[in-house]
Amino acid sequence: MENPEFEELQERAADAVVGEGLESVYVGLVHHGGEQEYYFGNDVEENEELQEMTVSQLAMLLRVLADRSDATADEIADLAAEHADQMQLQ
């Protein structure tokens, strides 16, 4: 494993997902072979609440990716939007 902290991060994330009081969950997995999985769910009823949760999830992910790469948040967002248009989700 290239990043020795990755296993600890996986464990912390798994513990958080099964924690109490969650209203929104997104987990995106990319495997070594390139296959992708995602799990996205919200415990909200109204469309406006769903949009707010979705925007919060996307913003958190975007901020983390920008902070950990040599790209700006806008560059990451542009690339992600292009990729999302090309994705064939099942």
mmCIF file of C-alpha atoms in Angstrom:
data_model
loop_
_atom_site.group_PDB
_atom_site.id
_atom_site.type_symbol
_atom_site.label_atom_id
_atom_site.label_comp_id
_atom_site.label_asym_id
_atom_site.label_seq_id
_atom_site.Cartn_x
_atom_site.Cartn_y
_atom_site.Cartn_z
ATOM 1 C CA MET A 1 0.000 0.000 0.000
ATOM 2 C CA GLU A 2 1.449 3.350 -1.019
ATOM 3 C CA ASN A 3 -0.246 5.409 1.678
ATOM 4 C CA PRO A 4 0.010 3.767 5.112
ATOM 5 C CA GLU A 5 -2.711 6.062 6.490
ATOM 6 C CA PHE A 6 -5.247 4.800 3.928
ATOM 7 C CA GLU A 7 -6.252 1.719 5.933
ATOM 8 C CA GLU A 8 -6.901 3.843 9.019
ATOM 9 C CA LEU A 9 -8.963 6.241 6.912
ATOM 10 C CA GLN A 10 -11.054 3.339 5.577
ATOM 11 C CA GLU A 11 -11.720 2.145 9.125
ATOM 12 C CA ARG A 12 -12.684 5.620 10.349
ATOM 13 C CA ALA A 13 -15.029 6.103 7.388
ATOM 14 C CA ALA A 14 -16.663 2.702 7.926
ATOM 15 C CA ASP A 15 -17.243 3.518 11.608
ATOM 16 C CA ALA A 16 -18.736 6.906 10.724
ATOM 17 C CA VAL A 17 -21.140 5.416 8.170
ATOM 18 C CA VAL A 18 -22.700 3.130 10.757
ATOM 19 C CA GLY A 19 -22.880 5.941 13.313
ATOM 20 C CA GLU A 20 -25.980 7.576 14.753
ATOM 21 C CA GLY A 21 -27.790 10.625 13.435
ATOM 22 C CA LEU A 22 -26.782 10.527 9.769
ATOM 23 C CA GLU A 23 -29.020 12.353 7.309
ATOM 24 C CA SER A 24 -26.917 12.008 4.171
ATOM 25 C CA VAL A 25 -24.339 9.479 3.004
ATOM 26 C CA TYR A 26 -22.164 9.353 -0.078
ATOM 27 C CA VAL A 27 -19.415 6.795 -0.553
ATOM 28 C CA GLY A 28 -17.607 6.551 -3.876
ATOM 29 C CA LEU A 29 -15.209 3.680 -4.436
ATOM 30 C CA VAL A 30 -12.638 3.377 -7.207
ATOM 31 C CA HIS A 31 -10.895 0.002 -7.392
ATOM 32 C CA HIS A 32 -7.434 -0.769 -8.789
ATOM 33 C CA GLY A 33 -8.948 -2.132 -11.987
ATOM 34 C CA GLY A 34 -10.896 1.091 -12.563
ATOM 35 C CA GLU A 35 -14.305 -0.266 -11.605
ATOM 36 C CA GLN A 36 -16.427 2.185 -9.658
ATOM 37 C CA GLU A 37 -19.138 1.890 -7.050
ATOM 38 C CA TYR A 38 -21.143 4.572 -5.337
ATOM 39 C CA TYR A 39 -23.613 4.641 -2.489
ATOM 40 C CA PHE A 40 -25.697 7.765 -2.034
ATOM 41 C CA GLY A 41 -28.676 8.148 0.227
ATOM 42 C CA ASN A 42 -30.502 10.830 2.133
ATOM 43 C CA ASP A 43 -32.946 10.565 5.007
ATOM 44 C CA VAL A 44 -34.947 13.620 3.964
ATOM 45 C CA GLU A 45 -38.429 13.969 2.498
ATOM 46 C CA GLU A 46 -38.595 17.287 0.661
ATOM 47 C CA ASN A 47 -36.974 17.993 -2.700
ATOM 48 C CA GLU A 48 -35.416 21.229 -1.368
ATOM 49 C CA GLU A 49 -33.803 19.330 1.522
ATOM 50 C CA LEU A 50 -32.486 16.729 -0.914
ATOM 51 C CA GLN A 51 -30.911 19.445 -3.057
ATOM 52 C CA GLU A 52 -29.287 21.011 0.004
ATOM 53 C CA MET A 53 -27.855 17.648 1.112
ATOM 54 C CA THR A 54 -26.635 16.890 -2.388
ATOM 55 C CA VAL A 55 -24.913 20.252 -2.720
ATOM 56 C CA SER A 56 -23.285 19.807 0.699
ATOM 57 C CA GLN A 57 -21.968 16.342 -0.263
ATOM 58 C CA LEU A 58 -20.623 17.619 -3.575
ATOM 59 C CA ALA A 59 -19.035 20.689 -1.995
ATOM 60 C CA MET A 60 -17.281 18.622 0.682
ATOM 61 C CA LEU A 61 -15.859 16.239 -1.885
ATOM 62 C CA LEU A 62 -14.801 19.064 -4.183
ATOM 63 C CA ARG A 63 -13.056 20.937 -1.365
ATOM 64 C CA VAL A 64 -11.131 17.846 -0.222
ATOM 65 C CA LEU A 65 -10.050 16.943 -3.759
ATOM 66 C CA ALA A 66 -8.910 20.491 -4.497
ATOM 67 C CA ASP A 67 -7.012 20.712 -1.199
ATOM 68 C CA ARG A 68 -5.189 17.447 -1.885
ATOM 69 C CA SER A 69 -4.294 18.083 -5.519
ATOM 70 C CA ASP A 70 -2.558 20.720 -7.584
ATOM 71 C CA ALA A 71 -5.863 21.903 -9.050
ATOM 72 C CA THR A 72 -8.322 24.586 -8.025
ATOM 73 C CA ALA A 73 -11.883 23.806 -6.980
ATOM 74 C CA ASP A 74 -13.093 25.245 -10.298
ATOM 75 C CA GLU A 75 -10.730 23.028 -12.301
ATOM 76 C CA ILE A 76 -11.845 19.940 -10.390
ATOM 77 C CA ALA A 77 -15.514 20.895 -10.851
ATOM 78 C CA ASP A 78 -15.090 21.399 -14.608
ATOM 79 C CA LEU A 79 -13.353 18.048 -15.032
ATOM 80 C CA ALA A 80 -15.934 16.306 -12.847
ATOM 81 C CA ALA A 81 -18.815 17.800 -14.848
ATOM 82 C CA GLU A 82 -17.238 16.581 -18.093
ATOM 83 C CA HIS A 83 -16.716 13.109 -16.641
ATOM 84 C CA ALA A 84 -20.250 12.977 -15.210
ATOM 85 C CA ASP A 85 -21.676 13.700 -18.654
ATOM 86 C CA GLN A 86 -19.768 10.700 -20.012
ATOM 87 C CA MET A 87 -20.688 8.268 -17.205
ATOM 88 C CA GLN A 88 -23.230 5.553 -17.778
ATOM 89 C CA LEU A 89 -24.604 4.910 -14.301
ATOM 90 C CA GLN A 90 -26.482 1.679 -13.721
#
